[in-house]
mmCIF file of C-alpha atoms in Angstrom:
data_model
loop_
_atom_site.group_PDB
_atom_site.id
_atom_site.type_symbol
_atom_site.label_atom_id
_atom_site.label_comp_id
_atom_site.label_asym_id
_atom_site.label_seq_id
_atom_site.Cartn_x
_atom_site.Cartn_y
_atom_site.Cartn_z
ATOM 1 C CA MET A 1 13.950 14.698 -21.792
ATOM 2 C CA ARG A 2 13.228 10.955 -21.573
ATOM 3 C CA GLU A 3 16.741 10.089 -22.725
ATOM 4 C CA ALA A 4 18.281 12.488 -20.206
ATOM 5 C CA LEU A 5 16.234 10.963 -17.369
ATOM 6 C CA ASP A 6 17.080 7.457 -18.532
ATOM 7 C CA SER A 7 20.785 8.327 -18.501
ATOM 8 C CA LEU A 8 20.625 10.048 -15.096
ATOM 9 C CA LEU A 9 18.703 7.269 -13.378
ATOM 10 C CA ARG A 10 20.830 4.495 -14.844
ATOM 11 C CA SER A 11 23.968 6.373 -13.763
ATOM 12 C CA VAL A 12 22.907 5.956 -10.111
ATOM 13 C CA GLY A 13 22.096 2.282 -10.552
ATOM 14 C CA LEU A 14 18.321 2.434 -10.822
ATOM 15 C CA ASP A 15 16.602 -0.167 -12.988
ATOM 16 C CA ILE A 16 14.215 1.870 -15.120
ATOM 17 C CA SER A 17 11.882 1.627 -18.079
ATOM 18 C CA CYS A 18 10.785 4.624 -20.154
ATOM 19 C CA PHE A 19 7.417 4.891 -21.890
ATOM 20 C CA GLY A 20 6.144 7.435 -24.405
ATOM 21 C CA SER A 21 2.482 7.242 -23.409
ATOM 22 C CA VAL A 22 0.053 5.905 -20.817
ATOM 23 C CA ALA A 23 -1.030 3.183 -23.244
ATOM 24 C CA GLU A 24 2.568 2.066 -23.705
ATOM 25 C CA PHE A 25 3.028 1.927 -19.914
ATOM 26 C CA LEU A 26 -0.196 -0.021 -19.391
ATOM 27 C CA GLY A 27 0.764 -2.501 -22.095
ATOM 28 C CA ALA A 28 4.086 -3.343 -20.477
ATOM 29 C CA PRO A 29 4.505 -5.978 -17.763
ATOM 30 C CA ARG A 30 4.965 -4.454 -14.319
ATOM 31 C CA PRO A 31 7.768 -6.058 -12.301
ATOM 32 C CA ASP A 32 6.846 -7.181 -8.780
ATOM 33 C CA ILE A 33 9.469 -5.041 -7.047
ATOM 34 C CA PRO A 34 9.364 -1.688 -5.228
ATOM 35 C CA SER A 35 8.790 0.895 -7.936
ATOM 36 C CA CYS A 36 7.516 4.348 -8.702
ATOM 37 C CA LEU A 37 6.396 6.317 -11.711
ATOM 38 C CA VAL A 38 7.854 9.642 -12.828
ATOM 39 C CA LEU A 39 5.000 11.162 -14.788
ATOM 40 C CA ASP A 40 4.922 14.253 -16.981
ATOM 41 C CA VAL A 41 1.722 16.299 -16.895
ATOM 42 C CA ARG A 42 1.642 16.602 -20.669
ATOM 43 C CA LEU A 43 1.440 13.251 -22.351
ATOM 44 C CA PRO A 44 0.057 12.163 -25.703
ATOM 45 C CA GLY A 45 -3.568 11.104 -25.139
ATOM 46 C CA LYS A 46 -4.482 11.012 -21.438
ATOM 47 C CA SER A 47 -2.923 13.712 -19.220
ATOM 48 C CA GLY A 48 -0.487 12.772 -16.497
ATOM 49 C CA MET A 49 -2.803 14.254 -13.856
ATOM 50 C CA ASP A 50 -5.751 12.134 -15.030
ATOM 51 C CA PHE A 51 -3.595 9.025 -15.095
ATOM 52 C CA GLN A 52 -2.330 9.755 -11.585
ATOM 53 C CA LYS A 53 -5.949 9.838 -10.342
ATOM 54 C CA GLU A 54 -6.612 6.439 -11.943
ATOM 55 C CA LEU A 55 -3.503 4.960 -10.353
ATOM 56 C CA ALA A 56 -4.460 6.327 -6.934
ATOM 57 C CA ARG A 57 -7.821 4.493 -7.133
ATOM 58 C CA SER A 58 -6.268 1.163 -8.143
ATOM 59 C CA ASP A 59 -5.771 -1.677 -5.649
ATOM 60 C CA ALA A 60 -1.987 -1.478 -6.041
ATOM 61 C CA PRO A 61 -1.299 2.240 -6.252
ATOM 62 C CA LEU A 62 2.123 3.093 -7.603
ATOM 63 C CA PRO A 63 3.870 6.087 -5.994
ATOM 64 C CA VAL A 64 3.922 8.918 -8.519
ATOM 65 C CA ILE A 65 6.243 11.878 -9.000
ATOM 66 C CA ILE A 66 4.770 14.562 -11.217
ATOM 67 C CA MET A 67 6.984 16.782 -13.334
ATOM 68 C CA THR A 68 5.900 19.587 -15.588
ATOM 69 C CA GLY A 69 7.095 22.622 -17.467
ATOM 70 C CA HIS A 70 3.648 24.187 -17.348
ATOM 71 C CA GLY A 71 2.503 23.720 -13.768
ATOM 72 C CA ASP A 72 1.031 26.138 -11.282
ATOM 73 C CA ILE A 73 0.270 26.092 -7.577
ATOM 74 C CA ALA A 74 -3.255 24.773 -8.056
ATOM 75 C CA MET A 75 -1.943 21.897 -10.163
ATOM 76 C CA SER A 76 0.728 21.020 -7.590
ATOM 77 C CA VAL A 77 -1.843 21.105 -4.771
ATOM 78 C CA GLN A 78 -4.133 18.819 -6.765
ATOM 79 C CA ALA A 79 -1.283 16.395 -7.476
ATOM 80 C CA MET A 80 -0.274 16.249 -3.815
ATOM 81 C CA LYS A 81 -3.902 15.774 -2.671
ATOM 82 C CA THR A 82 -4.166 12.850 -5.055
ATOM 83 C CA GLY A 83 -1.125 11.317 -3.396
ATOM 84 C CA ALA A 84 1.839 12.375 -5.508
ATOM 85 C CA VAL A 85 5.112 11.928 -3.683
ATOM 86 C CA ASP A 86 6.463 15.142 -5.207
ATOM 87 C CA PHE A 87 5.650 17.769 -7.830
ATOM 88 C CA LEU A 88 8.701 18.994 -9.716
ATOM 89 C CA PRO A 89 8.464 22.057 -11.962
ATOM 90 C CA LYS A 90 10.907 21.983 -14.889
ATOM 91 C CA PRO A 91 13.735 22.677 -14.867
ATOM 92 C CA PHE A 92 14.493 20.842 -11.637
ATOM 93 C CA ARG A 93 17.756 19.865 -10.002
ATOM 94 C CA GLU A 94 18.784 16.257 -10.651
ATOM 95 C CA GLN A 95 19.226 15.713 -6.924
ATOM 96 C CA ASP A 96 15.625 16.811 -6.293
ATOM 97 C CA LEU A 97 14.414 14.113 -8.681
ATOM 98 C CA LEU A 98 16.698 11.492 -7.125
ATOM 99 C CA ASP A 99 15.480 12.439 -3.637
ATOM 100 C CA ALA A 100 11.859 12.212 -4.779
ATOM 101 C CA ILE A 101 12.492 8.790 -6.318
ATOM 102 C CA ALA A 102 14.158 7.557 -3.122
ATOM 103 C CA ALA A 103 11.140 8.723 -1.104
ATOM 104 C CA ALA A 104 8.742 7.085 -3.586
ATOM 105 C CA LEU A 105 10.611 3.781 -3.483
ATOM 106 C CA ASP A 106 10.571 3.858 0.343
ATOM 107 C CA LYS A 107 6.812 4.489 0.224
ATOM 108 C CA ASP A 108 6.279 1.528 -2.106
ATOM 109 C CA ARG A 109 8.485 -0.747 0.040
ATOM 110 C CA SER A 110 6.410 0.212 3.080
ATOM 111 C CA ARG A 111 3.117 -0.417 1.218
ATOM 112 C CA ARG A 112 4.367 -3.802 0.062
ATOM 113 C CA ALA A 113 5.479 -4.788 3.581
ATOM 114 C CA GLN A 114 2.093 -3.826 5.030
ATOM 115 C CA LYS A 115 0.284 -5.776 2.308
ATOM 116 C CA ALA A 116 2.463 -8.843 2.938
ATOM 117 C CA GLU A 117 1.693 -8.638 6.670
ATOM 118 C CA ILE A 118 -2.048 -8.398 6.005
ATOM 119 C CA ASP A 119 -1.876 -11.341 3.588
ATOM 120 C CA ILE A 120 -0.206 -13.471 6.279
ATOM 121 C CA LEU A 121 -2.815 -12.451 8.860
ATOM 122 C CA ARG A 122 -5.613 -13.315 6.411
ATOM 123 C CA GLU A 123 -4.066 -16.742 5.847
ATOM 124 C CA ARG A 124 -3.969 -17.327 9.609
ATOM 125 C CA LEU A 125 -7.544 -16.070 10.010
ATOM 126 C CA ALA A 126 -8.679 -18.499 7.331
ATOM 127 C CA THR A 127 -7.481 -21.397 9.526
ATOM 128 C CA LEU A 128 -9.911 -20.455 12.323
ATOM 129 C CA SER A 129 -13.160 -22.358 12.677
ATOM 130 C CA GLU A 130 -16.405 -20.410 12.604
ATOM 131 C CA GLY A 131 -16.689 -20.748 16.372
ATOM 132 C CA GLU A 132 -13.146 -19.499 16.918
ATOM 133 C CA ARG A 133 -13.822 -16.491 14.682
ATOM 134 C CA GLY A 134 -16.929 -15.687 16.656
ATOM 135 C CA VAL A 135 -14.961 -15.748 19.907
ATOM 136 C CA VAL A 136 -12.199 -13.585 18.421
ATOM 137 C CA ALA A 137 -14.699 -11.040 17.116
ATOM 138 C CA LEU A 138 -16.163 -10.592 20.608
ATOM 139 C CA VAL A 139 -12.923 -10.844 22.600
ATOM 140 C CA VAL A 140 -11.262 -8.084 20.563
ATOM 141 C CA GLN A 141 -14.233 -5.861 21.433
ATOM 142 C CA GLY A 142 -13.244 -6.215 25.088
ATOM 143 C CA ARG A 143 -15.906 -8.760 26.053
ATOM 144 C CA LEU A 144 -15.030 -11.080 28.941
ATOM 145 C CA ASN A 145 -15.130 -14.862 28.489
ATOM 146 C CA LYS A 146 -18.349 -15.061 30.513
ATOM 147 C CA GLN A 147 -19.976 -12.374 28.346
ATOM 148 C CA VAL A 148 -18.789 -14.063 25.138
ATOM 149 C CA ALA A 149 -20.225 -17.359 26.364
ATOM 150 C CA GLY A 150 -23.571 -15.678 26.979
ATOM 151 C CA ASP A 151 -23.536 -13.922 23.606
ATOM 152 C CA LEU A 152 -22.720 -17.106 21.714
ATOM 153 C CA GLY A 153 -24.840 -19.457 23.844
ATOM 154 C CA VAL A 154 -21.920 -21.735 24.746
ATOM 155 C CA SER A 155 -20.140 -22.560 27.995
ATOM 156 C CA GLU A 156 -17.315 -20.428 29.347
ATOM 157 C CA ILE A 157 -15.005 -23.447 29.025
ATOM 158 C CA THR A 158 -15.835 -23.638 25.302
ATOM 159 C CA VAL A 159 -14.981 -19.960 24.938
ATOM 160 C CA LYS A 160 -11.634 -20.478 26.694
ATOM 161 C CA VAL A 161 -10.779 -23.431 24.444
ATOM 162 C CA ARG A 162 -11.767 -21.581 21.250
ATOM 163 C CA ARG A 163 -9.916 -18.482 22.405
ATOM 164 C CA ALA A 164 -6.723 -20.449 23.113
ATOM 165 C CA ARG A 165 -6.925 -22.204 19.732
ATOM 166 C CA ALA A 166 -7.510 -18.901 17.954
ATOM 167 C CA MET A 167 -4.573 -17.275 19.738
ATOM 168 C CA ARG A 168 -2.319 -20.192 18.741
ATOM 169 C CA LYS A 169 -3.510 -20.230 15.111
ATOM 170 C CA MET A 170 -3.143 -16.458 14.806
ATOM 171 C CA GLN A 171 0.288 -16.699 16.501
ATOM 172 C CA ALA A 172 -0.761 -13.982 18.933
ATOM 173 C CA GLY A 173 1.364 -13.877 22.072
ATOM 174 C CA SER A 174 -1.118 -11.764 23.997
ATOM 175 C CA LEU A 175 -4.620 -10.356 23.804
ATOM 176 C CA ALA A 176 -3.121 -6.955 22.919
ATOM 177 C CA GLU A 177 -1.352 -8.529 19.954
ATOM 178 C CA LEU A 178 -4.578 -10.258 18.850
ATOM 179 C CA ILE A 179 -6.417 -6.930 19.055
ATOM 180 C CA LYS A 180 -3.762 -5.280 16.864
ATOM 181 C CA MET A 181 -4.069 -8.114 14.348
ATOM 182 C CA ALA A 182 -7.850 -7.801 14.345
ATOM 183 C CA ALA A 183 -7.605 -4.063 13.744
ATOM 184 C CA LYS A 184 -5.326 -4.641 10.741
ATOM 185 C CA LEU A 185 -7.833 -7.175 9.407
ATOM 186 C CA GLY A 186 -10.793 -4.895 10.003
ATOM 187 C CA ILE A 187 -12.440 -7.253 12.493
#
């Protein structure tokens, strides 16, 4: 089966690696490119379903496609609840697998783009002074400059200066944009 998948996926130009076990996969370097994992339920050692759960809890979850020759509805529901992109009972059509892989790669590209955006926002946030962060935290809650000044015990002019500096450092073109950035950062 592994050789057939290897041949199919290479024939459409996908760069793939095949592994015989979870341990073999974990021992291999993971390239920093959009990827996914096609995982059989029955594996030597740890089951594919158990490994999928571990991957879903990791800080860089890899999109997973589950395939099995011994699956049932309950197993497919469990796999999808855990975040599987697709659950393919064997035998499956080659096009179904290719479609599932395309969807998984799109999902990983999207996750990577969101992570890159958050990393950039965190870098910008790190350039703010403590006072500027305090102003941002209150402004994004909808507090007016006068209210922020009262909350922080500073003048309204100080709030306006800190707010302008924070907007510039965060590269926010408007308060709405700053609020969106703050939401992405969990402020």
